[in-house]
GROMACS .gro file of N, CA and C in nm:
model
  441
    1MET      N    1   0.085  -0.118   0.000
    1MET     CA    2   0.000   0.000   0.000
    1MET      C    3   0.090   0.124   0.000
    2SER      N    4   0.062   0.216  -0.091
    2SER     CA    5   0.142   0.338  -0.098
    2SER      C    6   0.115   0.424   0.025
    3SER      N    7   0.207   0.518   0.050
    3SER     CA    8   0.187   0.603   0.168
    3SER      C    9   0.063   0.689   0.152
    4THR      N   10   0.030   0.729   0.029
    4THR     CA   11  -0.091   0.807   0.006
    4THR      C   12  -0.215   0.724   0.037
    5SER      N   13  -0.215   0.598  -0.007
    5SER     CA   14  -0.328   0.509   0.022
    5SER      C   15  -0.340   0.485   0.171
    6ALA      N   16  -0.227   0.467   0.238
    6ALA     CA   17  -0.229   0.444   0.383
    6ALA      C   18  -0.282   0.568   0.455
    7GLN      N   19  -0.241   0.685   0.410
    7GLN     CA   20  -0.289   0.808   0.472
    7GLN      C   21  -0.439   0.825   0.449
    8MET      N   22  -0.484   0.793   0.330
    8MET     CA   23  -0.627   0.804   0.300
    8MET      C   24  -0.708   0.705   0.385
    9ALA      N   25  -0.655   0.583   0.401
    9ALA     CA   26  -0.723   0.484   0.485
    9ALA      C   27  -0.731   0.531   0.630
   10GLU      N   28  -0.624   0.595   0.676
   10GLU     CA   29  -0.623   0.648   0.813
   10GLU      C   30  -0.724   0.762   0.827
   11LEU      N   31  -0.729   0.851   0.728
   11LEU     CA   32  -0.826   0.960   0.730
   11LEU      C   33  -0.969   0.907   0.727
   12LYS      N   34  -0.990   0.802   0.648
   12LYS     CA   35  -1.123   0.742   0.639
   12LYS      C   36  -1.165   0.686   0.774
   13GLN      N   37  -1.074   0.621   0.844
   13GLN     CA   38  -1.106   0.566   0.976
   13GLN      C   39  -1.135   0.679   1.075
   14LEU      N   40  -1.056   0.786   1.069
   14LEU     CA   41  -1.083   0.901   1.156
   14LEU      C   42  -1.221   0.960   1.128
   15TRP      N   43  -1.253   0.974   0.999
   15TRP     CA   44  -1.384   1.027   0.962
   15TRP      C   45  -1.495   0.934   1.012
   16PHE      N   46  -1.476   0.804   0.995
   16PHE     CA   47  -1.577   0.707   1.037
   16PHE      C   48  -1.600   0.716   1.188
   17THR      N   49  -1.493   0.726   1.264
   17THR     CA   50  -1.504   0.741   1.410
   17THR      C   51  -1.580   0.868   1.444
   18GLN      N   52  -1.551   0.977   1.372
   18GLN     CA   53  -1.622   1.102   1.396
   18GLN      C   54  -1.771   1.088   1.358
   19ALA      N   55  -1.800   1.018   1.250
   19ALA     CA   56  -1.939   0.997   1.209
   19ALA      C   57  -2.016   0.921   1.317
   20GLU      N   58  -1.952   0.823   1.379
   20GLU     CA   59  -2.017   0.751   1.488
   20GLU      C   60  -2.043   0.844   1.607
   21ALA      N   61  -1.948   0.931   1.638
   21ALA     CA   62  -1.967   1.028   1.746
   21ALA      C   63  -2.078   1.126   1.709
   22ASP      N   64  -2.084   1.163   1.581
   22ASP     CA   65  -2.191   1.253   1.535
   22ASP      C   66  -2.328   1.191   1.558
   23CYS      N   67  -2.338   1.060   1.542
   23CYS     CA   68  -2.466   0.991   1.567
   23CYS      C   69  -2.513   1.017   1.710
   24GLU      N   70  -2.420   1.009   1.803
   24GLU     CA   71  -2.456   1.032   1.943
   24GLU      C   72  -2.500   1.176   1.966
   25GLN      N   73  -2.430   1.269   1.902
   25GLN     CA   74  -2.468   1.409   1.916
   25GLN      C   75  -2.605   1.434   1.853
   26ILE      N   76  -2.629   1.375   1.737
   26ILE     CA   77  -2.760   1.387   1.671
   26ILE      C   78  -2.868   1.332   1.762
   27SER      N   79  -2.842   1.217   1.821
   27SER     CA   80  -2.939   1.155   1.911
   27SER      C   81  -2.973   1.248   2.028
   28GLN      N   82  -2.872   1.310   2.086
   28GLN     CA   83  -2.894   1.403   2.197
   28GLN      C   84  -2.974   1.525   2.153
   29LEU      N   85  -2.942   1.578   2.035
   29LEU     CA   86  -3.016   1.695   1.985
   29LEU      C   87  -3.162   1.661   1.959
   30ILE      N   88  -3.187   1.543   1.900
   30ILE     CA   89  -3.325   1.501   1.875
   30ILE      C   90  -3.399   1.482   2.007
   31GLU      N   91  -3.332   1.422   2.103
   31GLU     CA   92  -3.393   1.401   2.235
   31GLU      C   93  -3.430   1.536   2.298
   32THR      N   94  -3.342   1.633   2.285
   32THR     CA   95  -3.369   1.767   2.337
   32THR      C   96  -3.492   1.826   2.269
   33LEU      N   97  -3.500   1.814   2.138
   33LEU     CA   98  -3.615   1.869   2.064
   33LEU      C   99  -3.743   1.793   2.097
   34ALA      N  100  -3.733   1.662   2.118
   34ALA     CA  101  -3.852   1.583   2.152
   34ALA      C  102  -3.908   1.626   2.287
   35LYS      N  103  -3.820   1.656   2.382
   35LYS     CA  104  -3.863   1.697   2.516
   35LYS      C  105  -3.911   1.841   2.516
   36SER      N  106  -3.845   1.924   2.436
   36SER     CA  107  -3.876   2.066   2.433
   36SER      C  108  -3.857   2.121   2.292
   37PRO      N  109  -3.964   2.113   2.209
   37PRO     CA  110  -3.952   2.160   2.071
   37PRO      C  111  -3.907   2.306   2.059
   38HIS      N  112  -3.929   2.382   2.164
   38HIS     CA  113  -3.888   2.524   2.163
   38HIS      C  114  -3.748   2.540   2.222
   39ALA      N  115  -3.665   2.436   2.209
   39ALA     CA  116  -3.530   2.436   2.266
   39ALA      C  117  -3.442   2.544   2.206
   40GLY      N  118  -3.484   2.599   2.097
   40GLY     CA  119  -3.410   2.711   2.040
   40GLY      C  120  -3.353   2.683   1.903
   41ASP      N  121  -3.323   2.793   1.837
   41ASP     CA  122  -3.267   2.785   1.702
   41ASP      C  123  -3.132   2.714   1.701
   42GLU      N  124  -3.056   2.728   1.809
   42GLU     CA  125  -2.923   2.668   1.812
   42GLU      C  126  -2.931   2.515   1.803
   43THR      N  127  -3.027   2.455   1.869
   43THR     CA  128  -3.043   2.310   1.864
   43THR      C  129  -3.078   2.267   1.722
   44CYS      N  130  -3.172   2.335   1.661
   44CYS     CA  131  -3.210   2.303   1.523
   44CYS      C  132  -3.094   2.324   1.428
   45GLU      N  133  -3.021   2.433   1.448
   45GLU     CA  134  -2.907   2.464   1.361
   45GLU      C  135  -2.796   2.361   1.376
   46ASN      N  136  -2.770   2.318   1.499
   46ASN     CA  137  -2.666   2.217   1.522
   46ASN      C  138  -2.701   2.085   1.455
   47LEU      N  139  -2.827   2.048   1.462
   47LEU     CA  140  -2.872   1.924   1.397
   47LEU      C  141  -2.851   1.935   1.245
   48TYR      N  142  -2.890   2.047   1.190
   48TYR     CA  143  -2.871   2.072   1.047
   48TYR      C  144  -2.722   2.067   1.010
   49ARG      N  145  -2.638   2.134   1.089
   49ARG     CA  146  -2.495   2.144   1.061
   49ARG      C  147  -2.428   2.006   1.056
   50ILE      N  148  -2.464   1.919   1.149
   50ILE     CA  149  -2.401   1.786   1.151
   50ILE      C  150  -2.436   1.709   1.024
   51PHE      N  151  -2.564   1.711   0.987
   51PHE     CA  152  -2.603   1.641   0.864
   51PHE      C  153  -2.540   1.708   0.741
   52HIS      N  154  -2.531   1.840   0.744
   52HIS     CA  155  -2.472   1.913   0.632
   52HIS      C  156  -2.324   1.878   0.617
   53ASP      N  157  -2.253   1.874   0.728
   53ASP     CA  158  -2.111   1.837   0.723
   53ASP      C  159  -2.095   1.694   0.671
   54MET      N  160  -2.183   1.605   0.717
   54MET     CA  161  -2.177   1.467   0.671
   54MET      C  162  -2.202   1.460   0.520
   55GLN      N  163  -2.297   1.538   0.474
   55GLN     CA  164  -2.329   1.543   0.331
   55GLN      C  165  -2.203   1.579   0.251
   56GLY      N  166  -2.127   1.672   0.302
   56GLY     CA  167  -2.009   1.717   0.230
   56GLY      C  168  -1.890   1.622   0.240
   57GLN      N  169  -1.880   1.548   0.348
   57GLN     CA  170  -1.762   1.465   0.372
   57GLN      C  171  -1.778   1.319   0.331
   58ALA      N  172  -1.897   1.265   0.342
   58ALA     CA  173  -1.918   1.121   0.326
   58ALA      C  174  -1.875   1.069   0.189
   59GLY      N  175  -1.908   1.142   0.085
   59GLY     CA  176  -1.873   1.097  -0.049
   59GLY      C  177  -1.723   1.085  -0.071
   60VAL      N  178  -1.647   1.173  -0.007
   60VAL     CA  179  -1.501   1.171  -0.020
   60VAL      C  180  -1.444   1.039   0.032
   61PHE      N  181  -1.510   0.983   0.133
   61PHE     CA  182  -1.460   0.862   0.197
   61PHE      C  183  -1.533   0.736   0.151
   62GLY      N  184  -1.604   0.744   0.039
   62GLY     CA  185  -1.665   0.625  -0.019
   62GLY      C  186  -1.805   0.594   0.030
   63TYR      N  187  -1.873   0.694   0.088
   63TYR     CA  188  -2.009   0.674   0.139
   63TYR      C  189  -2.107   0.773   0.075
   64PRO      N  190  -2.124   0.767  -0.057
   64PRO     CA  191  -2.219   0.860  -0.119
   64PRO      C  192  -2.363   0.839  -0.070
   65LEU      N  193  -2.395   0.720  -0.019
   65LEU     CA  194  -2.528   0.698   0.038
   65LEU      C  195  -2.549   0.789   0.158
   66LEU      N  196  -2.447   0.805   0.242
   66LEU     CA  197  -2.457   0.897   0.356
   66LEU      C  198  -2.463   1.041   0.308
   67ALA      N  199  -2.392   1.073   0.201
   67ALA     CA  200  -2.400   1.208   0.145
   67ALA      C  201  -2.543   1.236   0.099
   68THR      N  202  -2.604   1.138   0.036
   68THR     CA  203  -2.743   1.152  -0.010
   68THR      C  204  -2.837   1.167   0.109
   69LEU      N  205  -2.816   1.085   0.211
   69LEU     CA  206  -2.899   1.094   0.332
   69LEU      C  207  -2.886   1.234   0.393
   70GLY      N  208  -2.764   1.284   0.403
   70GLY     CA  209  -2.742   1.417   0.458
   70GLY      C  210  -2.810   1.524   0.375
   71SER      N  211  -2.802   1.511   0.245
   71SER     CA  212  -2.865   1.606   0.155
   71SER      C  213  -3.016   1.607   0.172
   72LYS      N  214  -3.073   1.489   0.179
   72LYS     CA  215  -3.219   1.478   0.195
   72LYS      C  216  -3.263   1.538   0.329
   73PHE      N  217  -3.187   1.507   0.435
   73PHE     CA  218  -3.223   1.563   0.565
   73PHE      C  219  -3.214   1.715   0.561
   74CYS      N  220  -3.105   1.767   0.509
   74CYS     CA  221  -3.088   1.913   0.506
   74CYS      C  222  -3.199   1.981   0.428
   75ARG      N  223  -3.236   1.921   0.318
   75ARG     CA  224  -3.344   1.978   0.236
   75ARG      C  225  -3.474   1.984   0.316
   76PHE      N  226  -3.505   1.877   0.387
   76PHE     CA  227  -3.625   1.874   0.470
   76PHE      C  228  -3.612   1.973   0.587
   77TRP      N  229  -3.499   1.972   0.655
   77TRP     CA  230  -3.483   2.049   0.778
   77TRP      C  231  -3.481   2.200   0.751
   78ARG      N  232  -3.442   2.241   0.631
   78ARG     CA  233  -3.450   2.385   0.598
   78ARG      C  234  -3.593   2.434   0.612
   79GLY      N  235  -3.690   2.351   0.576
   79GLY     CA  236  -3.830   2.387   0.593
   79GLY      C  237  -3.872   2.391   0.738
   80VAL      N  238  -3.810   2.306   0.820
   80VAL     CA  239  -3.841   2.302   0.963
   80VAL      C  240  -3.784   2.426   1.032
   81LYS      N  241  -3.666   2.467   0.992
   81LYS     CA  242  -3.599   2.578   1.060
   81LYS      C  243  -3.675   2.710   1.048
   82VAL      N  244  -3.762   2.723   0.948
   82VAL     CA  245  -3.838   2.848   0.934
   82VAL      C  246  -3.963   2.848   1.022
   83LYS      N  247  -3.995   2.735   1.082
   83LYS     CA  248  -4.111   2.727   1.170
   83LYS      C  249  -4.075   2.782   1.308
   84GLU      N  250  -4.177   2.808   1.387
   84GLU     CA  251  -4.154   2.851   1.525
   84GLU      C  252  -4.083   2.741   1.603
   85ALA      N  253  -4.123   2.616   1.580
   85ALA     CA  254  -4.062   2.501   1.647
   85ALA      C  255  -4.093   2.376   1.565
   86PRO      N  256  -4.007   2.276   1.572
   86PRO     CA  257  -4.035   2.152   1.500
   86PRO      C  258  -4.157   2.082   1.560
   87THR      N  259  -4.234   2.020   1.474
   87THR     CA  260  -4.350   1.944   1.518
   87THR      C  261  -4.306   1.803   1.558
   88PRO      N  262  -4.392   1.728   1.625
   88PRO     CA  263  -4.358   1.587   1.654
   88PRO      C  264  -4.329   1.509   1.525
   89GLU      N  265  -4.398   1.540   1.417
   89GLU     CA  266  -4.374   1.474   1.289
   89GLU      C  267  -4.235   1.506   1.236
   90ASP      N  268  -4.194   1.632   1.251
   90ASP     CA  269  -4.059   1.672   1.209
   90ASP      C  270  -3.953   1.594   1.288
   91ILE      N  271  -3.976   1.580   1.416
   91ILE     CA  272  -3.883   1.506   1.502
   91ILE      C  273  -3.880   1.359   1.463
   92ASN      N  274  -3.994   1.303   1.424
   92ASN     CA  275  -3.997   1.165   1.376
   92ASN      C  276  -3.913   1.149   1.250
   93VAL      N  277  -3.919   1.248   1.161
   93VAL     CA  278  -3.837   1.244   1.039
   93VAL      C  279  -3.689   1.246   1.077
   94ALA      N  280  -3.653   1.331   1.171
   94ALA     CA  281  -3.513   1.337   1.216
   94ALA      C  282  -3.471   1.203   1.276
   95GLN      N  283  -3.559   1.141   1.355
   95GLN     CA  284  -3.527   1.011   1.414
   95GLN      C  285  -3.511   0.904   1.306
   96ALA      N  286  -3.593   0.909   1.203
   96ALA     CA  287  -3.582   0.812   1.093
   96ALA      C  288  -3.447   0.827   1.022
   97HIS      N  289  -3.404   0.951   1.002
   97HIS     CA  290  -3.274   0.974   0.939
   97HIS      C  291  -3.160   0.925   1.028
   98LEU      N  292  -3.175   0.944   1.159
   98LEU     CA  293  -3.074   0.895   1.252
   98LEU      C  294  -3.066   0.742   1.248
   99LEU      N  295  -3.181   0.675   1.246
   99LEU     CA  296  -3.181   0.529   1.238
   99LEU      C  297  -3.114   0.482   1.109
  100ALA      N  298  -3.143   0.548   1.000
  100ALA     CA  299  -3.080   0.513   0.871
  100ALA      C  300  -2.929   0.536   0.877
  101LEU      N  301  -2.889   0.647   0.934
  101LEU     CA  302  -2.747   0.680   0.948
  101LEU      C  303  -2.677   0.571   1.029
  102ARG      N  304  -2.735   0.535   1.142
  102ARG     CA  305  -2.674   0.431   1.226
  102ARG      C  306  -2.663   0.297   1.151
  103PHE      N  307  -2.768   0.262   1.079
  103PHE     CA  308  -2.767   0.135   1.004
  103PHE      C  309  -2.656   0.136   0.899
  104ILE      N  310  -2.646   0.245   0.825
  104ILE     CA  311  -2.545   0.256   0.720
  104ILE      C  312  -2.405   0.244   0.779
  105LEU      N  313  -2.382   0.311   0.891
  105LEU     CA  314  -2.250   0.303   0.954
  105LEU      C  315  -2.224   0.165   1.013
  106GLU      N  316  -2.324   0.109   1.080
  106GLU     CA  317  -2.308  -0.023   1.142
  106GLU      C  318  -2.277  -0.130   1.038
  107LYS      N  319  -2.346  -0.125   0.925
  107LYS     CA  320  -2.327  -0.223   0.819
  107LYS      C  321  -2.216  -0.184   0.722
  108ARG      N  322  -2.162  -0.062   0.744
  108ARG     CA  323  -2.056  -0.008   0.656
  108ARG      C  324  -2.098  -0.018   0.509
  109LEU      N  325  -2.215   0.037   0.481
  109LEU     CA  326  -2.268   0.035   0.345
  109LEU      C  327  -2.199   0.141   0.261
  110GLU      N  328  -2.087   0.102   0.202
  110GLU     CA  329  -2.014   0.194   0.116
  110GLU      C  330  -2.084   0.207  -0.018
  111GLY      N  331  -2.041   0.303  -0.097
  111GLY     CA  332  -2.105   0.327  -0.225
  111GLY      C  333  -2.249   0.370  -0.203
  112CYS      N  334  -2.334   0.324  -0.290
  112CYS     CA  335  -2.477   0.358  -0.279
  112CYS      C  336  -2.554   0.254  -0.197
  113GLY      N  337  -2.484   0.155  -0.144
  113GLY     CA  338  -2.547   0.061  -0.051
  113GLY      C  339  -2.627  -0.050  -0.113
  114GLY      N  340  -2.625  -0.062  -0.246
  114GLY     CA  341  -2.698  -0.171  -0.312
  114GLY      C  342  -2.847  -0.167  -0.283
  115ALA      N  343  -2.908  -0.284  -0.276
  115ALA     CA  344  -3.053  -0.294  -0.253
  115ALA      C  345  -3.091  -0.236  -0.117
  116ALA      N  346  -3.007  -0.257  -0.016
  116ALA     CA  347  -3.037  -0.203   0.117
  116ALA      C  348  -3.038  -0.050   0.112
  117GLY      N  349  -2.941   0.009   0.043
  117GLY     CA  350  -2.936   0.154   0.031
  117GLY      C  351  -3.058   0.210  -0.041
  118GLN      N  352  -3.098   0.141  -0.146
  118GLN     CA  353  -3.217   0.182  -0.222
  118GLN      C  354  -3.341   0.178  -0.133
  119THR      N  355  -3.354   0.071  -0.056
  119THR     CA  356  -3.470   0.056   0.032
  119THR      C  357  -3.472   0.165   0.139
  120ILE      N  358  -3.356   0.192   0.197
  120ILE     CA  359  -3.347   0.298   0.298
  120ILE      C  360  -3.392   0.431   0.241
  121MET      N  361  -3.342   0.466   0.124
  121MET     CA  362  -3.377   0.596   0.064
  121MET      C  363  -3.526   0.602   0.029
  122GLU      N  364  -3.581   0.493  -0.022
  122GLU     CA  365  -3.724   0.492  -0.055
  122GLU      C  366  -3.809   0.510   0.070
  123LYS      N  367  -3.772   0.443   0.179
  123LYS     CA  368  -3.849   0.457   0.303
  123LYS      C  369  -3.838   0.598   0.359
  124LEU      N  370  -3.717   0.655   0.355
  124LEU     CA  371  -3.702   0.793   0.402
  124LEU      C  372  -3.783   0.889   0.315
  125ASP      N  373  -3.780   0.869   0.184
  125ASP     CA  374  -3.859   0.953   0.094
  125ASP      C  375  -4.007   0.947   0.131
  126ALA      N  376  -4.056   0.826   0.160
  126ALA     CA  377  -4.198   0.810   0.195
  126ALA      C  378  -4.230   0.880   0.326
  127ILE      N  379  -4.142   0.867   0.424
  127ILE     CA  380  -4.165   0.933   0.554
  127ILE      C  381  -4.166   1.084   0.537
  128VAL      N  382  -4.071   1.137   0.461
  128VAL     CA  383  -4.064   1.282   0.441
  128VAL      C  384  -4.184   1.330   0.360
  129ALA      N  385  -4.223   1.255   0.258
  129ALA     CA  386  -4.336   1.296   0.174
  129ALA      C  387  -4.464   1.308   0.256
  130GLU      N  388  -4.480   1.223   0.357
  130GLU     CA  389  -4.599   1.230   0.443
  130GLU      C  390  -4.597   1.353   0.532
  131THR      N  391  -4.479   1.405   0.560
  131THR     CA  392  -4.462   1.514   0.656
  131THR      C  393  -4.440   1.649   0.591
  132ALA      N  394  -4.375   1.650   0.475
  132ALA     CA  395  -4.334   1.775   0.411
  132ALA      C  396  -4.454   1.863   0.378
  133PRO      N  397  -4.447   1.991   0.414
  133PRO     CA  398  -4.559   2.082   0.387
  133PRO      C  399  -4.571   2.119   0.239
  134GLN      N  400  -4.460   2.113   0.166
  134GLN     CA  401  -4.462   2.148   0.024
  134GLN      C  402  -4.446   2.021  -0.058
  135PRO      N  403  -4.473   2.028  -0.187
  135PRO     CA  404  -4.452   1.910  -0.270
  135PRO      C  405  -4.308   1.861  -0.253
  136PHE      N  406  -4.293   1.733  -0.234
  136PHE     CA  407  -4.163   1.674  -0.207
  136PHE      C  408  -4.113   1.600  -0.329
  137SER      N  409  -3.990   1.629  -0.369
  137SER     CA  410  -3.928   1.559  -0.480
  137SER      C  411  -3.813   1.476  -0.425
  138PRO      N  412  -3.821   1.343  -0.437
  138PRO     CA  413  -3.717   1.259  -0.380
  138PRO      C  414  -3.591   1.251  -0.463
  139SER      N  415  -3.577   1.332  -0.566
  139SER     CA  416  -3.464   1.319  -0.657
  139SER      C  417  -3.342   1.399  -0.613
  140VAL      N  418  -3.309   1.394  -0.484
  140VAL     CA  419  -3.195   1.465  -0.430
  140VAL      C  420  -3.087   1.363  -0.397
  141GLY      N  421  -2.962   1.393  -0.428
  141GLY     CA  422  -2.853   1.308  -0.386
  141GLY      C  423  -2.769   1.258  -0.500
  142THR      N  424  -2.668   1.181  -0.464
  142THR     CA  425  -2.572   1.134  -0.562
  142THR      C  426  -2.594   0.989  -0.602
  143CYS      N  427  -2.676   0.915  -0.532
  143CYS     CA  428  -2.702   0.775  -0.567
  143CYS      C  429  -2.819   0.767  -0.662
  144PRO      N  430  -2.801   0.700  -0.775
  144PRO     CA  431  -2.912   0.690  -0.872
  144PRO      C  432  -3.026   0.604  -0.816
  145ARG      N  433  -3.145   0.637  -0.858
  145ARG     CA  434  -3.263   0.559  -0.819
  145ARG      C  435  -3.278   0.445  -0.918
  146ALA      N  436  -3.322   0.331  -0.867
  146ALA     CA  437  -3.346   0.215  -0.955
  146ALA      C  438  -3.468   0.244  -1.041
  147SER      N  439  -3.465   0.191  -1.161
  147SER     CA  440  -3.579   0.211  -1.252
  147SER      C  441  -3.679   0.100  -1.237
   0.00000   0.00000   0.00000
């Protein structure tokens, strides 16, 4: 293995460890919002920021499925951030994205995740479509949809 490949593998492991820690932070933020939806703009913004950062970083390390998940969450959460406070339905959407994130990391679903990745994205699209106040288009992300 070249030194560049070894360095990239080390960076990937560091990123992966950080992504796992991000899951815990996301969980805490969602728990805070579930207990007190009026927890403040900072809580909502922090939740958005973690998913946004993941969206930008995941593809670099071979996880475009996570980049797509982050993109979908951010797109949904931008609509939530303009509200006075997230609704219970909004919090359920955040929890669904967290569960998907944990599954992808636990199973190390690199790339677009194959059939499992497709199923995850379809289920998230359905959950968001039921909740989204505006017409929802599931065509966000870097992983192609199956025909």
